């Protein structure tokens, strides 16, 4: 499949801000790079140094959303008819290109999003994995065949695409999460309007460039940048958009889901988490502390699955605290491009402020600030750096143990028993990822039953999901859908049940019963 689309995004401009040349990037609609209708742009900043502008991006409005959706609707009939194995070839080619550009993309990601370089490589790798997995789906997309209750009648159920789907993606996994939505949506035969987070438009744009190079036909993938709330709702409201998939905050997700409910549109939400690691009295404390550092402070705690609570059996509490604290003290904070750095900046100044407000809230609630708590001043002040922060002696009902902070802050909660650990772990409005460290096989299996979350880890932290398994959560974390794995296809397909009667006579189901 070939596309006549331009592979180069946007145009070049020279800034007057002393940063050298800063590019302006456009929307990609109907196979063409184009400016927002009203010509407005917004900057994307480097979170490690807000004086550095990564690029300027189209600040789109409803008119651009409308154009993108119409282009996707126009492209849908042909894309739907394109055999799935051919659709999949584009994903396989995209996987190849992602592999070739892994280092380049990871470096862009560190500059635009802030995560440390190793993790940025992992983010790109996750998109490669997803592209390869979903390319395989092109030769599966299994439906089912069931026996008919009547003779000479064939019964089957097949998957069909939904139509134009709107994908609203977050900044914390700025290539991986768009890929979780984009690849299954495309291989299933939908056409797409992708609206990435305003903090990380360049990462998503780079993925779009790869899709163009891989041969995605005009109109099948449209890309628009701009203010989240307004454009997100314009996508939801547009009558030609048939489904929305969103990853974001619970507050925004509920609003979008509510409106989709009224409009009878398919909606899949992946929202907040308040994930916990439980360390039991028979747990390996050294291993658990190592896992907790990674779970709580990886991606500066900005994962939906971040371990923002660590629930510890009282018999191991002091020991865990000591080992954990020593490891956290050894973490280096700084630019993610420095390979020695373990914790990078958080995404922007407003997140930085909101994270730091939780430090105050925790102290007012009576939790003990064991370590960190401050926004970095001095040399790193132009960036958004927050110290890794540990609260000790936290009570399960405190706000810092109930609300999603989305930053490098974790709460140590002592408990008296396995039963109490489970009660505390399950005792929030969320249900994304829960983990338990125990050496007791019976207790491990019991925990797999008892932990109420979409993802459970045993002897591993709350992060580290692989793309071939469903990803998502229970309770207020989502609305029952799952991303990744085979379940991703469910988000983006409708079932069509088909009966073929080749008997040549009228046969009536439920009525023409076999003679007794
Ligand atoms: C997220 O938590 O926001 O499971 C996504 C992980 C990654 C994806 C995380 N594979 O840690």
XYZ file of C-alpha atoms and ligand atoms in Angstrom:
527
model
C 0.000 0.000 0.000
C 1.426 3.366 -0.869
C 0.593 6.827 0.292
C 1.233 10.065 -1.475
C 1.242 11.838 1.872
C 4.123 14.043 2.814
C 6.336 12.363 5.383
C 7.736 15.577 6.763
C 5.686 17.237 9.452
C 5.171 20.951 9.667
C 7.594 23.666 8.692
C 10.710 25.212 10.133
C 10.908 28.479 11.974
C 13.657 30.264 13.778
C 12.890 31.412 17.246
C 13.939 34.698 18.698
C 14.252 33.103 22.123
C 17.912 32.169 21.866
C 17.167 28.457 21.553
C 18.292 28.189 17.975
C 15.737 26.910 15.590
C 12.441 25.732 16.984
C 10.107 23.917 14.669
C 6.431 24.435 14.291
C 4.500 21.217 13.764
C 1.092 20.866 12.175
C -1.916 18.617 12.429
C -2.073 15.659 10.076
C -5.478 15.408 8.456
C -6.555 13.490 5.364
C -2.979 12.687 4.426
C -1.737 16.283 4.665
C 0.105 18.276 7.288
C -1.979 21.355 7.955
C -2.120 24.254 10.376
C -4.992 24.792 12.790
C -7.842 26.632 11.035
C -7.226 29.756 13.084
C -3.418 29.439 12.823
C -2.876 29.323 16.588
C -0.057 27.327 18.182
C 1.126 26.346 21.635
C 4.602 25.364 22.860
C 5.724 22.042 24.291
C 8.346 22.549 27.021
C 11.177 20.435 28.345
C 10.185 19.518 31.931
C 13.861 19.374 32.937
C 14.271 22.987 31.816
C 11.177 25.012 31.074
C 13.255 27.587 29.211
C 13.724 25.066 26.442
C 10.910 24.858 23.917
C 10.656 21.469 22.222
C 8.427 22.757 19.451
C 5.287 24.683 18.633
C 2.139 22.728 17.845
C -1.225 23.460 16.272
C -3.689 24.724 18.833
C -6.751 23.186 17.229
C -10.385 24.035 17.702
C -13.730 22.386 16.925
C -13.277 23.233 13.227
C -10.105 21.129 13.078
C -11.749 18.292 14.967
C -14.560 18.368 12.437
C -12.131 18.234 9.505
C -10.205 15.342 11.030
C -13.334 13.350 11.831
C -14.755 13.878 8.344
C -11.477 12.728 6.794
C -11.570 9.603 8.956
C -15.202 8.941 8.027
C -14.388 9.287 4.323
C -11.512 6.815 4.610
C -13.464 4.254 6.649
C -15.283 2.226 3.932
C -12.087 1.462 2.018
C -10.045 0.721 5.157
C -12.769 -1.557 6.469
C -12.670 -3.539 3.212
C -8.872 -3.768 3.197
C -8.131 -7.339 4.327
C -6.903 -7.400 7.913
C -3.601 -9.138 7.008
C -2.856 -6.198 4.695
C -3.756 -3.692 7.379
C -1.396 -5.596 9.634
C 1.514 -5.271 7.212
C 1.588 -1.559 7.951
C 1.917 -2.317 11.669
C 4.751 -4.708 11.022
C 6.542 -2.084 8.993
C 5.899 0.430 11.795
C 7.463 -2.025 14.265
C 10.539 -2.155 12.061
C 10.803 1.629 11.860
C 10.283 1.985 15.608
C 13.152 -0.429 16.154
C 15.430 1.503 13.828
C 14.569 4.801 15.552
C 14.334 3.558 19.117
C 17.257 5.617 20.369
C 16.204 8.783 18.535
C 12.633 8.483 19.820
C 13.775 7.732 23.364
C 15.953 10.841 23.374
C 13.072 12.993 22.127
C 10.901 11.480 24.842
C 13.357 12.330 27.617
C 13.439 15.919 26.390
C 9.709 16.297 26.021
C 8.372 14.149 28.858
C 11.278 13.916 31.286
C 11.443 10.190 32.066
C 14.936 8.742 32.331
C 16.517 7.392 29.166
C 16.303 3.691 30.117
C 12.589 4.050 30.734
C 12.122 6.050 27.547
C 13.660 3.159 25.624
C 11.218 0.871 27.424
C 8.334 3.108 26.381
C 9.339 2.813 22.708
C 9.907 -0.928 23.168
C 6.352 -1.264 24.437
C 5.104 0.291 21.186
C 7.284 -2.129 19.194
C 5.858 -5.052 21.164
C 2.327 -3.789 20.587
C 2.887 -3.286 16.866
C 4.191 -6.824 16.472
C 1.442 -8.326 18.604
C -1.318 -6.466 16.789
C 0.232 -7.232 13.406
C -0.283 -10.877 14.358
C -3.943 -10.084 15.046
C -4.270 -9.264 11.344
C -4.200 -13.008 10.719
C -6.406 -13.867 13.677
C -9.131 -11.401 14.704
C -10.885 -14.563 15.769
C -14.614 -14.781 15.810
C -16.445 -17.985 16.685
C -18.425 -20.681 15.029
C -21.112 -22.374 17.130
C -23.361 -25.296 16.268
C -26.853 -24.385 15.169
C -29.798 -26.083 16.849
C -31.228 -26.713 13.358
C -30.026 -28.974 10.587
C -28.303 -27.511 7.548
C -27.784 -24.209 9.236
C -24.436 -22.533 9.949
C -23.943 -20.143 12.847
C -20.976 -17.858 13.415
C -20.016 -14.565 15.013
C -17.488 -12.262 13.389
C -15.844 -9.056 14.512
C -16.464 -5.880 12.533
C -14.875 -2.465 13.011
C -16.868 0.248 14.750
C -16.063 3.189 12.450
C -14.290 6.411 13.354
C -12.710 6.165 16.776
C -11.331 9.050 18.850
C -8.184 8.275 20.846
C -7.299 10.585 23.714
C -3.881 9.772 25.133
C -1.851 10.871 28.169
C 1.656 12.249 28.531
C 3.161 9.683 30.897
C 3.667 6.968 28.255
C 3.705 9.276 25.265
C 4.495 6.645 22.619
C 3.465 3.404 24.333
C -0.086 4.400 25.254
C -0.957 5.896 21.841
C 0.301 2.592 20.405
C -1.938 0.589 22.781
C -4.930 2.309 21.266
C -3.822 3.009 17.727
C -2.595 -0.415 16.665
C -5.598 -2.485 17.775
C -7.973 0.183 16.430
C -6.287 0.124 13.019
C -5.829 -3.609 12.644
C -9.520 -4.032 13.504
C -10.426 -1.796 10.543
C -11.357 1.470 12.249
C -10.162 4.861 11.153
C -8.750 7.124 13.798
C -8.500 10.647 15.124
C -5.631 10.763 17.615
C -5.494 13.598 20.123
C -2.360 13.358 22.281
C -1.755 15.147 25.588
C -0.677 18.766 25.152
C 2.464 18.109 27.208
C 3.830 15.530 24.766
C 2.634 16.244 21.221
C 6.041 15.645 19.618
C 6.281 12.044 20.803
C 2.867 11.245 19.323
C 3.720 13.114 16.148
C 6.837 10.995 15.715
C 4.640 7.900 15.908
C 2.365 9.401 13.252
C 5.365 10.072 11.000
C 6.330 6.435 11.335
C 2.820 5.319 10.417
C 2.937 7.523 7.323
C 6.253 6.060 6.330
C 4.888 2.587 6.974
C 2.180 3.315 4.397
C -0.969 4.291 6.279
C -3.407 5.611 3.634
C -4.658 9.232 3.810
C -7.539 9.748 6.223
C -7.052 6.449 8.078
C -4.991 8.108 10.806
C -5.603 11.772 11.600
C -3.669 13.641 14.254
C -4.733 16.845 15.962
C -3.101 18.695 18.819
C -4.458 21.322 21.172
C -6.310 21.967 24.412
C -7.505 18.716 25.946
C -10.880 19.521 27.428
C -12.334 21.434 24.513
C -11.075 19.154 21.769
C -11.757 15.985 23.693
C -15.372 16.980 24.135
C -15.619 18.050 20.476
C -14.499 14.546 19.517
C -17.020 12.992 21.886
C -19.835 15.168 20.570
C -19.095 14.693 16.884
C -21.851 12.523 15.389
C -19.447 10.683 13.073
C -17.262 9.510 15.990
C -18.523 6.104 17.070
C -16.182 5.262 19.922
C -13.758 6.935 22.295
C -10.809 5.441 24.102
C -9.288 7.629 26.784
C -6.503 7.344 29.321
C -6.491 10.164 31.851
C -7.758 11.321 35.198
C -10.866 9.860 36.804
C -12.474 13.296 36.786
C -12.084 13.756 33.015
C -12.882 10.116 32.284
C -16.170 10.298 34.154
C -17.200 13.400 32.237
C -16.370 11.815 28.892
C -17.978 8.499 29.828
C -21.123 10.249 31.039
C -21.575 12.084 27.774
C -20.746 8.977 25.708
C -23.410 7.153 27.704
C -26.010 9.714 26.728
C -24.944 9.547 23.099
C -24.804 5.731 23.152
C -21.178 5.690 22.059
C -18.645 3.058 22.916
C -16.263 4.386 25.571
C -13.274 2.745 27.181
C -11.595 4.508 30.066
C -8.290 3.836 31.770
C -8.185 6.226 34.715
C -6.684 6.663 38.148
C -4.969 4.294 40.511
C -3.883 4.140 44.131
C -1.747 1.072 43.855
C -0.166 -0.738 46.745
C 2.637 -3.146 47.468
C 1.962 -5.385 50.482
C 5.040 -6.671 52.302
C 4.106 -9.632 54.470
C 5.926 -10.901 57.530
C 7.390 -13.760 55.475
C 8.302 -11.466 52.562
C 11.821 -10.914 51.249
C 12.360 -7.391 52.588
C 15.422 -6.641 50.490
C 13.602 -7.653 47.289
C 10.451 -5.806 48.329
C 12.382 -2.608 49.079
C 14.089 -2.781 45.705
C 10.701 -3.331 44.049
C 9.145 -0.498 46.036
C 11.821 1.972 44.898
C 11.136 1.050 41.294
C 7.358 0.956 41.753
C 7.102 4.238 43.632
C 9.773 6.348 41.966
C 10.107 4.909 38.452
C 8.843 7.544 35.968
C 8.954 9.904 38.985
C 5.810 8.157 40.231
C 3.884 9.263 37.178
C 2.443 5.904 36.226
C -1.189 4.973 36.659
C 0.284 1.861 38.237
C 2.803 3.621 40.522
C 3.159 2.158 44.012
C 1.928 5.097 46.041
C 1.212 2.953 49.097
C 3.421 0.373 50.732
C 1.559 -1.729 53.244
C 3.926 -3.492 55.626
C 3.377 -6.153 58.257
C 4.268 -4.715 61.675
C 6.890 -7.428 62.251
C 8.917 -6.163 59.304
C 7.978 -2.481 59.359
C 11.120 -1.031 60.976
C 13.408 -3.263 58.945
C 11.647 -2.378 55.677
C 11.709 1.338 56.494
C 15.439 1.264 57.018
C 16.307 -0.731 53.887
C 13.882 1.266 51.729
C 15.101 4.624 53.015
C 18.722 3.735 52.300
C 17.846 2.823 48.720
C 15.791 5.969 48.146
C 18.590 8.131 49.524
C 20.857 6.674 46.843
C 18.547 7.805 44.014
C 19.929 10.607 41.909
C 17.507 13.308 40.794
C 18.165 15.196 37.561
C 17.890 15.213 33.803
C 16.777 11.901 32.362
C 19.538 12.116 29.763
C 22.144 11.469 32.460
C 22.325 7.653 32.673
C 23.124 7.840 36.408
C 19.860 9.626 37.158
C 17.105 7.446 38.645
C 14.374 10.071 38.989
C 13.677 12.717 36.366
C 11.463 15.789 36.524
C 7.682 15.681 36.731
C 5.762 16.801 33.714
C 5.027 20.489 34.367
C 4.895 23.244 36.956
C 1.248 22.788 37.760
C 1.745 19.039 38.466
C 4.787 19.974 40.544
C 2.654 22.293 42.639
C -0.140 19.784 43.018
C 2.326 17.060 44.126
C 3.877 19.399 46.662
C 0.464 20.315 48.009
C 0.026 16.659 48.930
C 3.232 16.880 50.954
C 1.577 19.612 53.007
C -1.675 17.705 53.217
C 0.151 14.602 54.484
C 1.925 16.571 57.185
C -1.275 18.274 58.294
C -2.980 14.892 58.499
C -0.275 13.761 60.917
C 1.778 11.460 58.695
C 5.515 11.487 59.329
C 7.576 12.981 56.514
C 10.419 10.477 56.498
C 12.294 11.754 53.477
C 12.154 14.404 50.738
C 9.144 16.649 50.384
C 10.697 19.570 48.592
C 10.628 21.138 45.161
C 14.205 21.600 43.993
C 15.536 25.122 43.897
C 18.861 26.429 42.637
C 20.401 24.931 39.533
C 17.423 22.754 38.731
C 14.814 25.404 39.402
C 13.987 25.962 35.748
C 12.876 22.338 35.666
C 10.033 20.573 37.463
C 11.966 18.537 40.020
C 10.388 17.107 43.135
C 12.377 15.125 45.662
C 11.440 11.481 46.047
C 9.240 11.637 49.125
C 8.352 9.049 51.734
C 5.666 9.360 54.360
C 5.789 6.906 57.264
C 3.149 5.850 59.813
C 0.377 6.668 57.385
C -3.202 5.747 58.277
C -5.162 4.062 55.494
C -7.882 6.712 55.469
C -5.583 9.727 55.106
C -5.910 11.638 51.859
C -2.320 10.793 50.881
C -3.323 7.122 51.144
C -6.563 7.521 49.207
C -6.027 10.042 46.395
C -3.909 9.669 43.304
C -0.900 12.001 43.624
C 0.836 11.081 40.356
C 4.285 12.033 41.486
C 7.273 10.733 43.458
C 5.458 10.363 46.775
C 4.719 7.147 48.592
C 3.082 6.254 51.895
C 4.249 3.539 54.301
C 1.284 1.989 56.113
C 1.894 -0.499 58.951
C -0.652 -3.321 59.402
C -1.078 -6.174 61.896
C -2.012 -9.121 59.680
C -2.589 -10.516 56.188
C -6.311 -9.808 56.537
C -5.656 -6.181 57.419
C -3.192 -5.827 54.529
C -5.860 -7.014 52.108
C -8.481 -4.748 53.626
C -6.198 -1.711 53.364
C -4.969 -2.613 49.859
C -8.559 -2.911 48.630
C -9.779 0.066 50.617
C -9.664 2.802 47.989
C -11.954 3.827 45.178
C -9.449 2.489 42.627
C -8.507 -1.004 41.480
C -5.634 -0.913 39.018
C -2.549 -2.682 40.355
C -1.836 -4.416 43.683
C 1.122 -6.490 44.700
C 2.205 -8.786 47.490
C 5.622 -9.918 48.645
C 5.392 -13.252 50.428
C 7.378 -16.491 50.417
C 4.314 -18.533 51.362
C 2.780 -20.140 48.292
C -0.649 -20.577 49.902
C -0.737 -16.955 50.938
C 0.372 -15.883 47.453
C -2.519 -17.746 45.860
C -4.923 -16.417 48.473
C -3.782 -12.895 47.650
C -4.384 -13.482 43.929
C -7.993 -14.145 44.909
C -8.359 -11.463 47.546
C -6.755 -8.436 45.869
C -9.442 -6.477 44.037
C -7.626 -5.041 41.058
C -7.255 -5.543 37.331
C -3.562 -6.369 37.748
C -1.948 -8.368 40.552
C 1.750 -8.964 41.069
C 3.355 -11.476 43.388
C 6.923 -10.730 44.478
C 7.155 -7.870 41.996
C 6.155 -4.216 42.244
C 2.932 -2.710 40.865
C 4.483 -1.660 37.565
C 5.814 -3.685 34.670
C 2.791 -4.908 32.726
C 3.515 -6.730 29.470
C 1.481 -5.986 26.364
C 0.172 -9.502 25.754
C -2.013 -9.433 28.867
C -5.064 -7.251 29.510
C -4.270 -3.886 31.130
C -6.849 -1.969 33.138
C -8.586 -1.814 36.452
C -11.694 -2.364 38.496
C -13.858 0.112 40.441
C -13.234 3.790 39.569
C -10.133 2.959 37.545
C -12.122 2.152 34.468
C -15.391 1.028 32.999
C -14.727 -2.643 32.487
C -12.704 -2.441 29.291
C -9.119 -3.596 29.053
C -6.330 -2.385 26.853
C -3.551 -4.546 25.441
C -3.597 -8.284 24.875
C -6.443 -9.891 23.022
C -8.913 -7.784 24.996
C -7.770 -4.618 23.207
C -9.603 -5.880 20.148
C -12.878 -5.914 22.126
C -12.658 -2.144 22.556
C -12.507 -1.612 18.838
C -14.853 -4.176 17.314
C -18.545 -4.946 17.234
C -19.849 -8.492 17.112
C -21.946 -9.532 14.156
C -23.774 -12.868 14.461
C -24.491 -14.536 11.156
C -26.807 -17.485 10.423
C -26.756 -19.245 7.070
C -29.638 -21.622 6.399
C -28.776 -23.925 3.515
C -31.700 -26.345 4.026
C -33.917 -24.704 1.394
C -36.895 -24.665 3.776
C -38.158 -22.402 6.525
C -36.686 -23.559 9.819
C -37.888 -21.910 13.012
C -35.464 -21.596 15.911
C -36.926 -22.489 19.330
C -40.073 -23.859 17.611
C -39.022 -26.690 15.307
C -37.814 -28.936 18.103
C -36.616 -32.477 17.427
C -39.439 -35.021 17.583
C -39.522 -36.818 20.957
C 0.887 3.321 33.410
O 0.963 2.821 34.520
O 0.536 4.496 33.276
O 3.010 -1.561 33.494
C 1.249 2.512 32.203
C 3.835 -0.683 33.268
C 3.962 -0.151 31.861
C 2.759 0.649 31.487
C 2.321 1.561 32.577
N 4.148 -1.245 30.974
O 4.543 -0.260 34.138
